[in-house]
Amino acid sequence: MKDLEFLICFYVQRFSSGDLSSIESGTCGTKGFWAAAVVGLLPAWFRFAQCLRRYRDTREAFPHLANAGKYSSTILAVIFSCLNANFGESSSFLLYLWAGTQLVSSIYGYIWDIKMDW
């Protein structure tokens, strides 16, 4: 997603300036880290909302709330991944949060896929 943001920024900057030879490529991709996080969150957010809706419609906690838990762990993993990528060099705490949420999300997703989806 970061590459897509860079690509759009670069070409918008290139064609809006009119001068195609003096483009500063270093200005693209440095401030829009939140855009990559939002795009990365959207699929998990939609599935999370679907799981909550299914629970509301059926009142069956299992499997709908358990599945919502899987997607909420994915949301946390994406958030801490983005924070660690952009602010992690100054804080090892973000590295531990990122690693922990990735581990929990991966194990939760793996177990869910083996037990429920297979």
N, CA, C and O atoms as a GROMACS GRO file, in nm:
protein
  472
    1MET      N    1   0.082  -0.119   0.000
    1MET     CA    2   0.000   0.000   0.000
    1MET      C    3   0.086   0.126   0.000
    1MET      O    4   0.050   0.228  -0.058
    2LYS      N    5   0.199   0.116   0.065
    2LYS     CA    6   0.289   0.230   0.068
    2LYS      C    7   0.340   0.261  -0.072
    2LYS      O    8   0.359   0.378  -0.108
    3ASP      N    9   0.363   0.158  -0.152
    3ASP     CA   10   0.408   0.179  -0.289
    3ASP      C   11   0.302   0.247  -0.374
    3ASP      O   12   0.333   0.332  -0.457
    4LEU      N   13   0.176   0.210  -0.353
    4LEU     CA   14   0.067   0.272  -0.426
    4LEU      C   15   0.057   0.420  -0.390
    4LEU      O   16   0.038   0.505  -0.478
    5GLU      N   17   0.070   0.451  -0.263
    5GLU     CA   18   0.067   0.592  -0.221
    5GLU      C   19   0.181   0.670  -0.285
    5GLU      O   20   0.161   0.782  -0.333
    6PHE      N   21   0.302   0.612  -0.286
    6PHE     CA   22   0.416   0.678  -0.346
    6PHE      C   23   0.393   0.701  -0.496
    6PHE      O   24   0.422   0.808  -0.548
    7LEU      N   25   0.342   0.600  -0.562
    7LEU     CA   26   0.318   0.609  -0.707
    7LEU      C   27   0.220   0.721  -0.739
    7LEU      O   28   0.245   0.801  -0.829
    8ILE      N   29   0.110   0.727  -0.667
    8ILE     CA   30   0.011   0.832  -0.692
    8ILE      C   31   0.069   0.969  -0.662
    8ILE      O   32   0.052   1.061  -0.742
    9CYS      N   33   0.138   0.983  -0.550
    9CYS     CA   34   0.198   1.112  -0.514
    9CYS      C   35   0.299   1.157  -0.619
    9CYS      O   36   0.299   1.272  -0.661
   10PHE      N   37   0.384   1.065  -0.662
   10PHE     CA   38   0.489   1.099  -0.757
   10PHE      C   39   0.431   1.150  -0.888
   10PHE      O   40   0.474   1.254  -0.940
   11TYR      N   41   0.334   1.076  -0.943
   11TYR     CA   42   0.279   1.117  -1.072
   11TYR      C   43   0.189   1.239  -1.063
   11TYR      O   44   0.184   1.318  -1.157
   12VAL      N   45   0.118   1.256  -0.954
   12VAL     CA   46   0.039   1.378  -0.936
   12VAL      C   47   0.132   1.498  -0.927
   12VAL      O   48   0.106   1.602  -0.988
   13GLN      N   49   0.240   1.485  -0.852
   13GLN     CA   50   0.337   1.593  -0.839
   13GLN      C   51   0.404   1.621  -0.974
   13GLN      O   52   0.428   1.736  -1.010
   14ARG      N   53   0.435   1.515  -1.046
   14ARG     CA   54   0.504   1.529  -1.174
   14ARG      C   55   0.419   1.601  -1.278
   14ARG      O   56   0.467   1.690  -1.346
   15PHE      N   57   0.293   1.563  -1.289
   15PHE     CA   58   0.208   1.624  -1.392
   15PHE      C   59   0.152   1.758  -1.350
   15PHE      O   60   0.118   1.839  -1.436
   16SER      N   61   0.140   1.784  -1.221
   16SER     CA   62   0.087   1.913  -1.178
   16SER      C   63   0.192   2.023  -1.186
   16SER      O   64   0.158   2.140  -1.200
   17SER      N   65   0.321   1.987  -1.178
   17SER     CA   66   0.425   2.089  -1.183
   17SER      C   67   0.455   2.134  -1.326
   17SER      O   68   0.497   2.248  -1.348
   18GLY      N   69   0.435   2.047  -1.422
   18GLY     CA   70   0.462   2.081  -1.561
   18GLY      C   71   0.608   2.060  -1.599
   18GLY      O   72   0.638   2.036  -1.716
   19ASP      N   73   0.698   2.068  -1.504
   19ASP     CA   74   0.840   2.047  -1.530
   19ASP      C   75   0.873   1.902  -1.492
   19ASP      O   76   0.885   1.870  -1.374
   20LEU      N   77   0.887   1.816  -1.592
   20LEU     CA   78   0.903   1.674  -1.565
   20LEU      C   79   1.043   1.633  -1.523
   20LEU      O   80   1.065   1.518  -1.486
   21SER      N   81   1.138   1.725  -1.528
   21SER     CA   82   1.276   1.687  -1.497
   21SER      C   83   1.318   1.723  -1.355
   21SER      O   84   1.417   1.670  -1.306
   22SER      N   85   1.247   1.811  -1.288
   22SER     CA   86   1.292   1.856  -1.156
   22SER      C   87   1.195   1.814  -1.045
   22SER      O   88   1.151   1.897  -0.965
   23ILE      N   89   1.163   1.688  -1.040
   23ILE     CA   90   1.072   1.637  -0.939
   23ILE      C   91   1.154   1.581  -0.823
   23ILE      O   92   1.248   1.504  -0.843
   24GLU      N   93   1.118   1.619  -0.703
   24GLU     CA   94   1.181   1.567  -0.582
   24GLU      C   95   1.107   1.441  -0.539
   24GLU      O   96   0.998   1.451  -0.482
   25SER      N   97   1.163   1.325  -0.564
   25SER     CA   98   1.095   1.201  -0.527
   25SER      C   99   1.098   1.177  -0.377
   25SER      O  100   1.020   1.096  -0.327
   26GLY      N  101   1.184   1.245  -0.305
   26GLY     CA  102   1.192   1.228  -0.160
   26GLY      C  103   1.075   1.287  -0.084
   26GLY      O  104   1.057   1.256   0.034
   27THR      N  105   0.995   1.370  -0.148
   27THR     CA  106   0.880   1.429  -0.078
   27THR      C  107   0.761   1.336  -0.076
   27THR      O  108   0.668   1.358   0.002
   28CYS      N  109   0.761   1.234  -0.157
   28CYS     CA  110   0.648   1.140  -0.161
   28CYS      C  111   0.675   1.023  -0.067
   28CYS      O  112   0.786   0.973  -0.057
   29GLY      N  113   0.568   0.982   0.000
   29GLY     CA  114   0.577   0.863   0.084
   29GLY      C  115   0.631   0.886   0.222
   29GLY      O  116   0.656   0.789   0.294
   30THR      N  117   0.650   1.010   0.262
   30THR     CA  118   0.707   1.035   0.394
   30THR      C  119   0.604   1.077   0.498
   30THR      O  120   0.629   1.062   0.618
   31LYS      N  121   0.490   1.130   0.456
   31LYS     CA  122   0.395   1.182   0.553
   31LYS      C  123   0.261   1.111   0.552
   31LYS      O  124   0.179   1.135   0.640
   32GLY      N  125   0.237   1.026   0.458
   32GLY     CA  126   0.106   0.965   0.446
   32GLY      C  127   0.098   0.823   0.498
   32GLY      O  128   0.029   0.740   0.440
   33PHE      N  129   0.169   0.794   0.607
   33PHE     CA  130   0.167   0.657   0.658
   33PHE      C  131   0.027   0.615   0.702
   33PHE      O  132  -0.005   0.496   0.701
   34TRP      N  133  -0.054   0.709   0.741
   34TRP     CA  134  -0.189   0.678   0.786
   34TRP      C  135  -0.274   0.622   0.672
   34TRP      O  136  -0.365   0.542   0.696
   35ALA      N  137  -0.247   0.664   0.549
   35ALA     CA  138  -0.326   0.615   0.435
   35ALA      C  139  -0.304   0.465   0.415
   35ALA      O  140  -0.400   0.391   0.389
   36ALA      N  141  -0.181   0.420   0.429
   36ALA     CA  142  -0.153   0.277   0.417
   36ALA      C  143  -0.221   0.200   0.530
   36ALA      O  144  -0.268   0.089   0.509
   37ALA      N  145  -0.225   0.258   0.649
   37ALA     CA  146  -0.291   0.192   0.761
   37ALA      C  147  -0.441   0.181   0.738
   37ALA      O  148  -0.501   0.076   0.764
   38VAL      N  149  -0.502   0.287   0.688
   38VAL     CA  150  -0.647   0.285   0.664
   38VAL      C  151  -0.681   0.182   0.557
   38VAL      O  152  -0.776   0.104   0.573
   39VAL      N  153  -0.605   0.180   0.450
   39VAL     CA  154  -0.632   0.083   0.343
   39VAL      C  155  -0.607  -0.060   0.393
   39VAL      O  156  -0.679  -0.152   0.355
   40GLY      N  157  -0.507  -0.077   0.477
   40GLY     CA  158  -0.481  -0.209   0.534
   40GLY      C  159  -0.587  -0.253   0.633
   40GLY      O  160  -0.609  -0.372   0.650
   41LEU      N  161  -0.651  -0.158   0.698
   41LEU     CA  162  -0.754  -0.190   0.797
   41LEU      C  163  -0.890  -0.221   0.736
   41LEU      O  164  -0.969  -0.295   0.794
   42LEU      N  165  -0.918  -0.166   0.621
   42LEU     CA  166  -1.053  -0.176   0.565
   42LEU      C  167  -1.106  -0.319   0.550
   42LEU      O  168  -1.218  -0.344   0.593
   43PRO      N  169  -1.032  -0.413   0.492
   43PRO     CA  170  -1.088  -0.549   0.479
   43PRO      C  171  -1.121  -0.612   0.615
   43PRO      O  172  -1.227  -0.672   0.631
   44ALA      N  173  -1.032  -0.597   0.712
   44ALA     CA  174  -1.058  -0.654   0.844
   44ALA      C  175  -1.174  -0.583   0.912
   44ALA      O  176  -1.254  -0.646   0.982
   45TRP      N  177  -1.185  -0.452   0.893
   45TRP     CA  178  -1.295  -0.377   0.952
   45TRP      C  179  -1.430  -0.421   0.895
   45TRP      O  180  -1.526  -0.440   0.970
   46PHE      N  181  -1.437  -0.439   0.763
   46PHE     CA  182  -1.562  -0.482   0.703
   46PHE      C  183  -1.603  -0.621   0.752
   46PHE      O  184  -1.720  -0.644   0.782
   47ARG      N  185  -1.507  -0.712   0.761
   47ARG     CA  186  -1.538  -0.847   0.811
   47ARG      C  187  -1.576  -0.842   0.959
   47ARG      O  188  -1.665  -0.916   1.001
   48PHE      N  189  -1.510  -0.758   1.038
   48PHE     CA  190  -1.543  -0.741   1.179
   48PHE      C  191  -1.688  -0.692   1.193
   48PHE      O  192  -1.764  -0.745   1.274
   49ALA      N  193  -1.724  -0.593   1.113
   49ALA     CA  194  -1.861  -0.540   1.118
   49ALA      C  195  -1.962  -0.645   1.073
   49ALA      O  196  -2.071  -0.653   1.129
   50GLN      N  197  -1.926  -0.727   0.974
   50GLN     CA  198  -2.016  -0.834   0.930
   50GLN      C  199  -2.039  -0.936   1.041
   50GLN      O  200  -2.151  -0.983   1.061
   51CYS      N  201  -1.933  -0.968   1.114
   51CYS     CA  202  -1.946  -1.064   1.224
   51CYS      C  203  -2.036  -1.008   1.334
   51CYS      O  204  -2.119  -1.081   1.388
   52LEU      N  205  -2.020  -0.882   1.366
   52LEU     CA  206  -2.107  -0.820   1.467
   52LEU      C  207  -2.252  -0.815   1.420
   52LEU      O  208  -2.344  -0.835   1.499
   53ARG      N  209  -2.271  -0.789   1.293
   53ARG     CA  210  -2.407  -0.787   1.238
   53ARG      C  211  -2.470  -0.926   1.244
   53ARG      O  212  -2.587  -0.940   1.279
   54ARG      N  213  -2.392  -1.029   1.210
   54ARG     CA  214  -2.442  -1.166   1.218
   54ARG      C  215  -2.479  -1.203   1.361
   54ARG      O  216  -2.579  -1.270   1.385
   55TYR      N  217  -2.398  -1.158   1.457
   55TYR     CA  218  -2.430  -1.184   1.597
   55TYR      C  219  -2.560  -1.113   1.636
   55TYR      O  220  -2.645  -1.172   1.702
   56ARG      N  221  -2.575  -0.989   1.594
   56ARG     CA  222  -2.696  -0.914   1.627
   56ARG      C  223  -2.820  -0.981   1.567
   56ARG      O  224  -2.926  -0.983   1.630
   57ASP      N  225  -2.807  -1.034   1.447
   57ASP     CA  226  -2.921  -1.096   1.380
   57ASP      C  227  -2.957  -1.232   1.441
   57ASP      O  228  -3.075  -1.266   1.452
   58THR      N  229  -2.855  -1.310   1.480
   58THR     CA  230  -2.880  -1.448   1.525
   58THR      C  231  -2.872  -1.465   1.676
   58THR      O  232  -2.927  -1.561   1.730
   59ARG      N  233  -2.804  -1.376   1.745
   59ARG     CA  234  -2.778  -1.386   1.889
   59ARG      C  235  -2.697  -1.510   1.925
   59ARG      O  236  -2.705  -1.559   2.038
   60GLU      N  237  -2.622  -1.562   1.830
   60GLU     CA  238  -2.533  -1.676   1.855
   60GLU      C  239  -2.392  -1.622   1.876
   60GLU      O  240  -2.327  -1.576   1.782
   61ALA      N  241  -2.346  -1.630   2.001
   61ALA     CA  242  -2.213  -1.577   2.031
   61ALA      C  243  -2.104  -1.655   1.959
   61ALA      O  244  -2.008  -1.598   1.907
   62PHE      N  245  -2.121  -1.787   1.955
   62PHE     CA  246  -2.026  -1.867   1.880
   62PHE      C  247  -2.094  -1.911   1.752
   62PHE      O  248  -2.202  -1.969   1.760
   63PRO      N  249  -2.039  -1.889   1.641
   63PRO     CA  250  -1.904  -1.851   1.605
   63PRO      C  251  -1.885  -1.702   1.575
   63PRO      O  252  -1.773  -1.660   1.547
   64HIS      N  253  -1.991  -1.623   1.580
   64HIS     CA  254  -1.982  -1.487   1.528
   64HIS      C  255  -1.893  -1.395   1.611
   64HIS      O  256  -1.812  -1.321   1.554
   65LEU      N  257  -1.905  -1.398   1.742
   65LEU     CA  258  -1.819  -1.312   1.824
   65LEU      C  259  -1.674  -1.363   1.826
   65LEU      O  260  -1.580  -1.284   1.833
   66ALA      N  261  -1.658  -1.494   1.819
   66ALA     CA  262  -1.522  -1.548   1.812
   66ALA      C  263  -1.454  -1.508   1.681
   66ALA      O  264  -1.335  -1.477   1.678
   67ASN      N  265  -1.530  -1.508   1.574
   67ASN     CA  266  -1.477  -1.465   1.445
   67ASN      C  267  -1.448  -1.315   1.447
   67ASN      O  268  -1.350  -1.270   1.388
   68ALA      N  269  -1.533  -1.237   1.515
   68ALA     CA  270  -1.508  -1.094   1.529
   68ALA      C  271  -1.379  -1.071   1.608
   68ALA      O  272  -1.306  -0.976   1.580
   69GLY      N  273  -1.351  -1.157   1.705
   69GLY     CA  274  -1.225  -1.147   1.779
   69GLY      C  275  -1.104  -1.168   1.689
   69GLY      O  276  -1.001  -1.102   1.705
   70LYS      N  277  -1.118  -1.259   1.593
   70LYS     CA  278  -1.008  -1.281   1.499
   70LYS      C  279  -0.980  -1.156   1.418
   70LYS      O  280  -0.865  -1.119   1.398
   71TYR      N  281  -1.084  -1.091   1.372
   71TYR     CA  282  -1.064  -0.971   1.292
   71TYR      C  283  -1.020  -0.852   1.376
   71TYR      O  284  -0.948  -0.765   1.327
   72SER      N  285  -1.062  -0.846   1.502
   72SER     CA  286  -1.012  -0.738   1.588
   72SER      C  287  -0.863  -0.755   1.617
   72SER      O  288  -0.792  -0.656   1.630
   73SER      N  289  -0.817  -0.880   1.627
   73SER     CA  290  -0.673  -0.900   1.646
   73SER      C  291  -0.596  -0.860   1.520
   73SER      O  292  -0.484  -0.811   1.529
   74THR      N  293  -0.656  -0.880   1.404
   74THR     CA  294  -0.594  -0.836   1.278
   74THR      C  295  -0.588  -0.684   1.272
   74THR      O  296  -0.488  -0.627   1.228
   75ILE      N  297  -0.693  -0.617   1.317
   75ILE     CA  298  -0.696  -0.471   1.318
   75ILE      C  299  -0.584  -0.417   1.408
   75ILE      O  300  -0.513  -0.324   1.370
   76LEU      N  301  -0.570  -0.476   1.527
   76LEU     CA  302  -0.462  -0.433   1.617
   76LEU      C  303  -0.325  -0.458   1.556
   76LEU      O  304  -0.234  -0.376   1.570
   77ALA      N  305  -0.309  -0.572   1.489
   77ALA     CA  306  -0.181  -0.604   1.426
   77ALA      C  307  -0.146  -0.502   1.318
   77ALA      O  308  -0.030  -0.462   1.306
   78VAL      N  309  -0.243  -0.460   1.239
   78VAL     CA  310  -0.218  -0.361   1.134
   78VAL      C  311  -0.184  -0.225   1.196
   78VAL      O  312  -0.094  -0.157   1.148
   79ILE      N  313  -0.256  -0.186   1.300
   79ILE     CA  314  -0.228  -0.058   1.365
   79ILE      C  315  -0.088  -0.054   1.422
   79ILE      O  316  -0.014   0.041   1.398
   80PHE      N  317  -0.050  -0.158   1.497
   80PHE     CA  318   0.083  -0.158   1.557
   80PHE      C  319   0.193  -0.179   1.455
   80PHE      O  320   0.306  -0.134   1.476
   81SER      N  321   0.163  -0.246   1.345
   81SER     CA  322   0.261  -0.259   1.238
   81SER      C  323   0.292  -0.122   1.177
   81SER      O  324   0.408  -0.088   1.153
   82CYS      N  325   0.188  -0.045   1.153
   82CYS     CA  326   0.206   0.088   1.096
   82CYS      C  327   0.278   0.180   1.194
   82CYS      O  328   0.368   0.255   1.154
   83LEU      N  329   0.239   0.175   1.320
   83LEU     CA  330   0.306   0.260   1.420
   83LEU      C  331   0.452   0.221   1.436
   83LEU      O  332   0.539   0.308   1.447
   84ASN      N  333   0.480   0.092   1.439
   84ASN     CA  334   0.618   0.048   1.453
   84ASN      C  335   0.701   0.087   1.332
   84ASN      O  336   0.817   0.125   1.346
   85ALA      N  337   0.644   0.078   1.213
   85ALA     CA  338   0.719   0.113   1.092
   85ALA      C  339   0.754   0.261   1.087
   85ALA      O  340   0.856   0.299   1.029
   86ASN      N  341   0.670   0.346   1.148
   86ASN     CA  342   0.693   0.489   1.138
   86ASN      C  343   0.753   0.552   1.262
   86ASN      O  344   0.819   0.656   1.253
   87PHE      N  345   0.733   0.491   1.378
   87PHE     CA  346   0.784   0.549   1.502
   87PHE      C  347   0.865   0.451   1.584
   87PHE      O  348   0.904   0.482   1.696
   88GLY      N  349   0.890   0.333   1.531
   88GLY     CA  350   0.954   0.225   1.606
   88GLY      C  351   1.099   0.246   1.638
   88GLY      O  352   1.149   0.189   1.735
   89GLU      N  353   1.170   0.326   1.558
   89GLU     CA  354   1.313   0.343   1.585
   89GLU      C  355   1.338   0.416   1.716
   89GLU      O  356   1.447   0.406   1.772
   90SER      N  357   1.240   0.489   1.765
   90SER     CA  358   1.259   0.562   1.890
   90SER      C  359   1.200   0.488   2.009
   90SER      O  360   1.215   0.533   2.123
   91SER      N  361   1.133   0.376   1.986
   91SER     CA  362   1.066   0.307   2.096
   91SER      C  363   1.069   0.156   2.074
   91SER      O  364   1.015   0.107   1.975
   92SER      N  365   1.131   0.084   2.165
   92SER     CA  366   1.128  -0.062   2.154
   92SER      C  367   0.994  -0.116   2.203
   92SER      O  368   0.959  -0.230   2.173
   93PHE      N  369   0.919  -0.035   2.278
   93PHE     CA  370   0.787  -0.076   2.325
   93PHE      C  371   0.694  -0.105   2.206
   93PHE      O  372   0.618  -0.201   2.209
   94LEU      N  373   0.701  -0.022   2.102
   94LEU     CA  374   0.620  -0.045   1.983
   94LEU      C  375   0.659  -0.174   1.912
   94LEU      O  376   0.574  -0.243   1.856
   95LEU      N  377   0.787  -0.205   1.915
   95LEU     CA  378   0.833  -0.330   1.855
   95LEU      C  379   0.771  -0.449   1.927
   95LEU      O  380   0.726  -0.544   1.863
   96TYR      N  381   0.769  -0.444   2.060
   96TYR     CA  382   0.710  -0.554   2.136
   96TYR      C  383   0.560  -0.563   2.116
   96TYR      O  384   0.505  -0.673   2.105
   97LEU      N  385   0.492  -0.449   2.109
   97LEU     CA  386   0.348  -0.449   2.081
   97LEU      C  387   0.320  -0.506   1.943
   97LEU      O  388   0.228  -0.586   1.925
   98TRP      N  389   0.399  -0.464   1.846
   98TRP     CA  390   0.382  -0.513   1.710
   98TRP      C  391   0.404  -0.664   1.705
   98TRP      O  392   0.322  -0.736   1.648
   99ALA      N  393   0.513  -0.712   1.763
   99ALA     CA  394   0.544  -0.855   1.760
   99ALA      C  395   0.436  -0.936   1.833
   99ALA      O  396   0.396  -1.042   1.787
  100GLY      N  397   0.390  -0.885   1.947
  100GLY     CA  398   0.287  -0.955   2.022
  100GLY      C  399   0.155  -0.964   1.948
  100GLY      O  400   0.092  -1.069   1.944
  101THR      N  401   0.113  -0.852   1.889
  101THR     CA  402  -0.015  -0.854   1.816
  101THR      C  403  -0.004  -0.938   1.688
  101THR      O  404  -0.101  -1.004   1.650
  102GLN      N  405   0.110  -0.937   1.624
  102GLN     CA  406   0.128  -1.022   1.506
  102GLN      C  407   0.121  -1.169   1.545
  102GLN      O  408   0.060  -1.250   1.475
  103LEU      N  409   0.184  -1.203   1.656
  103LEU     CA  410   0.184  -1.342   1.702
  103LEU      C  411   0.043  -1.387   1.739
  103LEU      O  412  -0.001  -1.494   1.696
  104VAL      N  413  -0.028  -1.306   1.817
  104VAL     CA  414  -0.165  -1.341   1.856
  104VAL      C  415  -0.255  -1.351   1.733
  104VAL      O  416  -0.332  -1.446   1.721
  105SER      N  417  -0.245  -1.255   1.643
  105SER     CA  418  -0.328  -1.256   1.523
  105SER      C  419  -0.299  -1.378   1.436
  105SER      O  420  -0.392  -1.440   1.383
  106SER      N  421  -0.174  -1.411   1.420
  106SER     CA  422  -0.136  -1.526   1.337
  106SER      C  423  -0.184  -1.657   1.398
  106SER      O  424  -0.239  -1.742   1.327
  107ILE      N  425  -0.164  -1.674   1.528
  107ILE     CA  426  -0.207  -1.797   1.594
  107ILE      C  427  -0.360  -1.808   1.594
  107ILE      O  428  -0.415  -1.914   1.565
  108TYR      N  429  -0.426  -1.699   1.625
  108TYR     CA  430  -0.573  -1.697   1.625
  108TYR      C  431  -0.626  -1.732   1.486
  108TYR      O  432  -0.715  -1.816   1.473
  109GLY      N  433  -0.574  -1.669   1.383
  109GLY     CA  434  -0.617  -1.696   1.246
  109GLY      C  435  -0.588  -1.839   1.203
  109GLY      O  436  -0.670  -1.902   1.136
  110TYR      N  437  -0.472  -1.891   1.242
  110TYR     CA  438  -0.434  -2.027   1.205
  110TYR      C  439  -0.528  -2.128   1.270
  110TYR      O  440  -0.580  -2.218   1.204
  111ILE      N  441  -0.549  -2.112   1.401
  111ILE     CA  442  -0.638  -2.205   1.472
  111ILE      C  443  -0.780  -2.196   1.416
  111ILE      O  444  -0.846  -2.299   1.399
  112TRP      N  445  -0.826  -2.075   1.389
  112TRP     CA  446  -0.960  -2.060   1.334
  112TRP      C  447  -0.972  -2.129   1.198
  112TRP      O  448  -1.069  -2.199   1.172
  113ASP      N  449  -0.872  -2.110   1.114
  113ASP     CA  450  -0.876  -2.171   0.982
  113ASP      C  451  -0.873  -2.324   0.989
  113ASP      O  452  -0.941  -2.391   0.912
  114ILE      N  453  -0.794  -2.378   1.081
  114ILE     CA  454  -0.784  -2.524   1.093
  114ILE      C  455  -0.911  -2.582   1.154
  114ILE      O  456  -0.962  -2.683   1.105
  115LYS      N  457  -0.961  -2.522   1.261
  115LYS     CA  458  -1.076  -2.578   1.332
  115LYS      C  459  -1.210  -2.548   1.264
  115LYS      O  460  -1.297  -2.634   1.259
  116MET      N  461  -1.226  -2.426   1.212
  116MET     CA  462  -1.358  -2.386   1.164
  116MET      C  463  -1.372  -2.389   1.012
  116MET      O  464  -1.478  -2.424   0.961
  117ASP      N  465  -1.270  -2.353   0.940
  117ASP     CA  466  -1.283  -2.336   0.796
  117ASP      C  467  -1.236  -2.454   0.714
  117ASP      O  468  -1.247  -2.453   0.591
  118TRP      N  469  -1.183  -2.554   0.780
  118TRP     CA  470  -1.130  -2.664   0.703
  118TRP      C  471  -1.224  -2.778   0.698
  118TRP      O  472  -1.195  -2.880   0.636
   0.00000   0.00000   0.00000
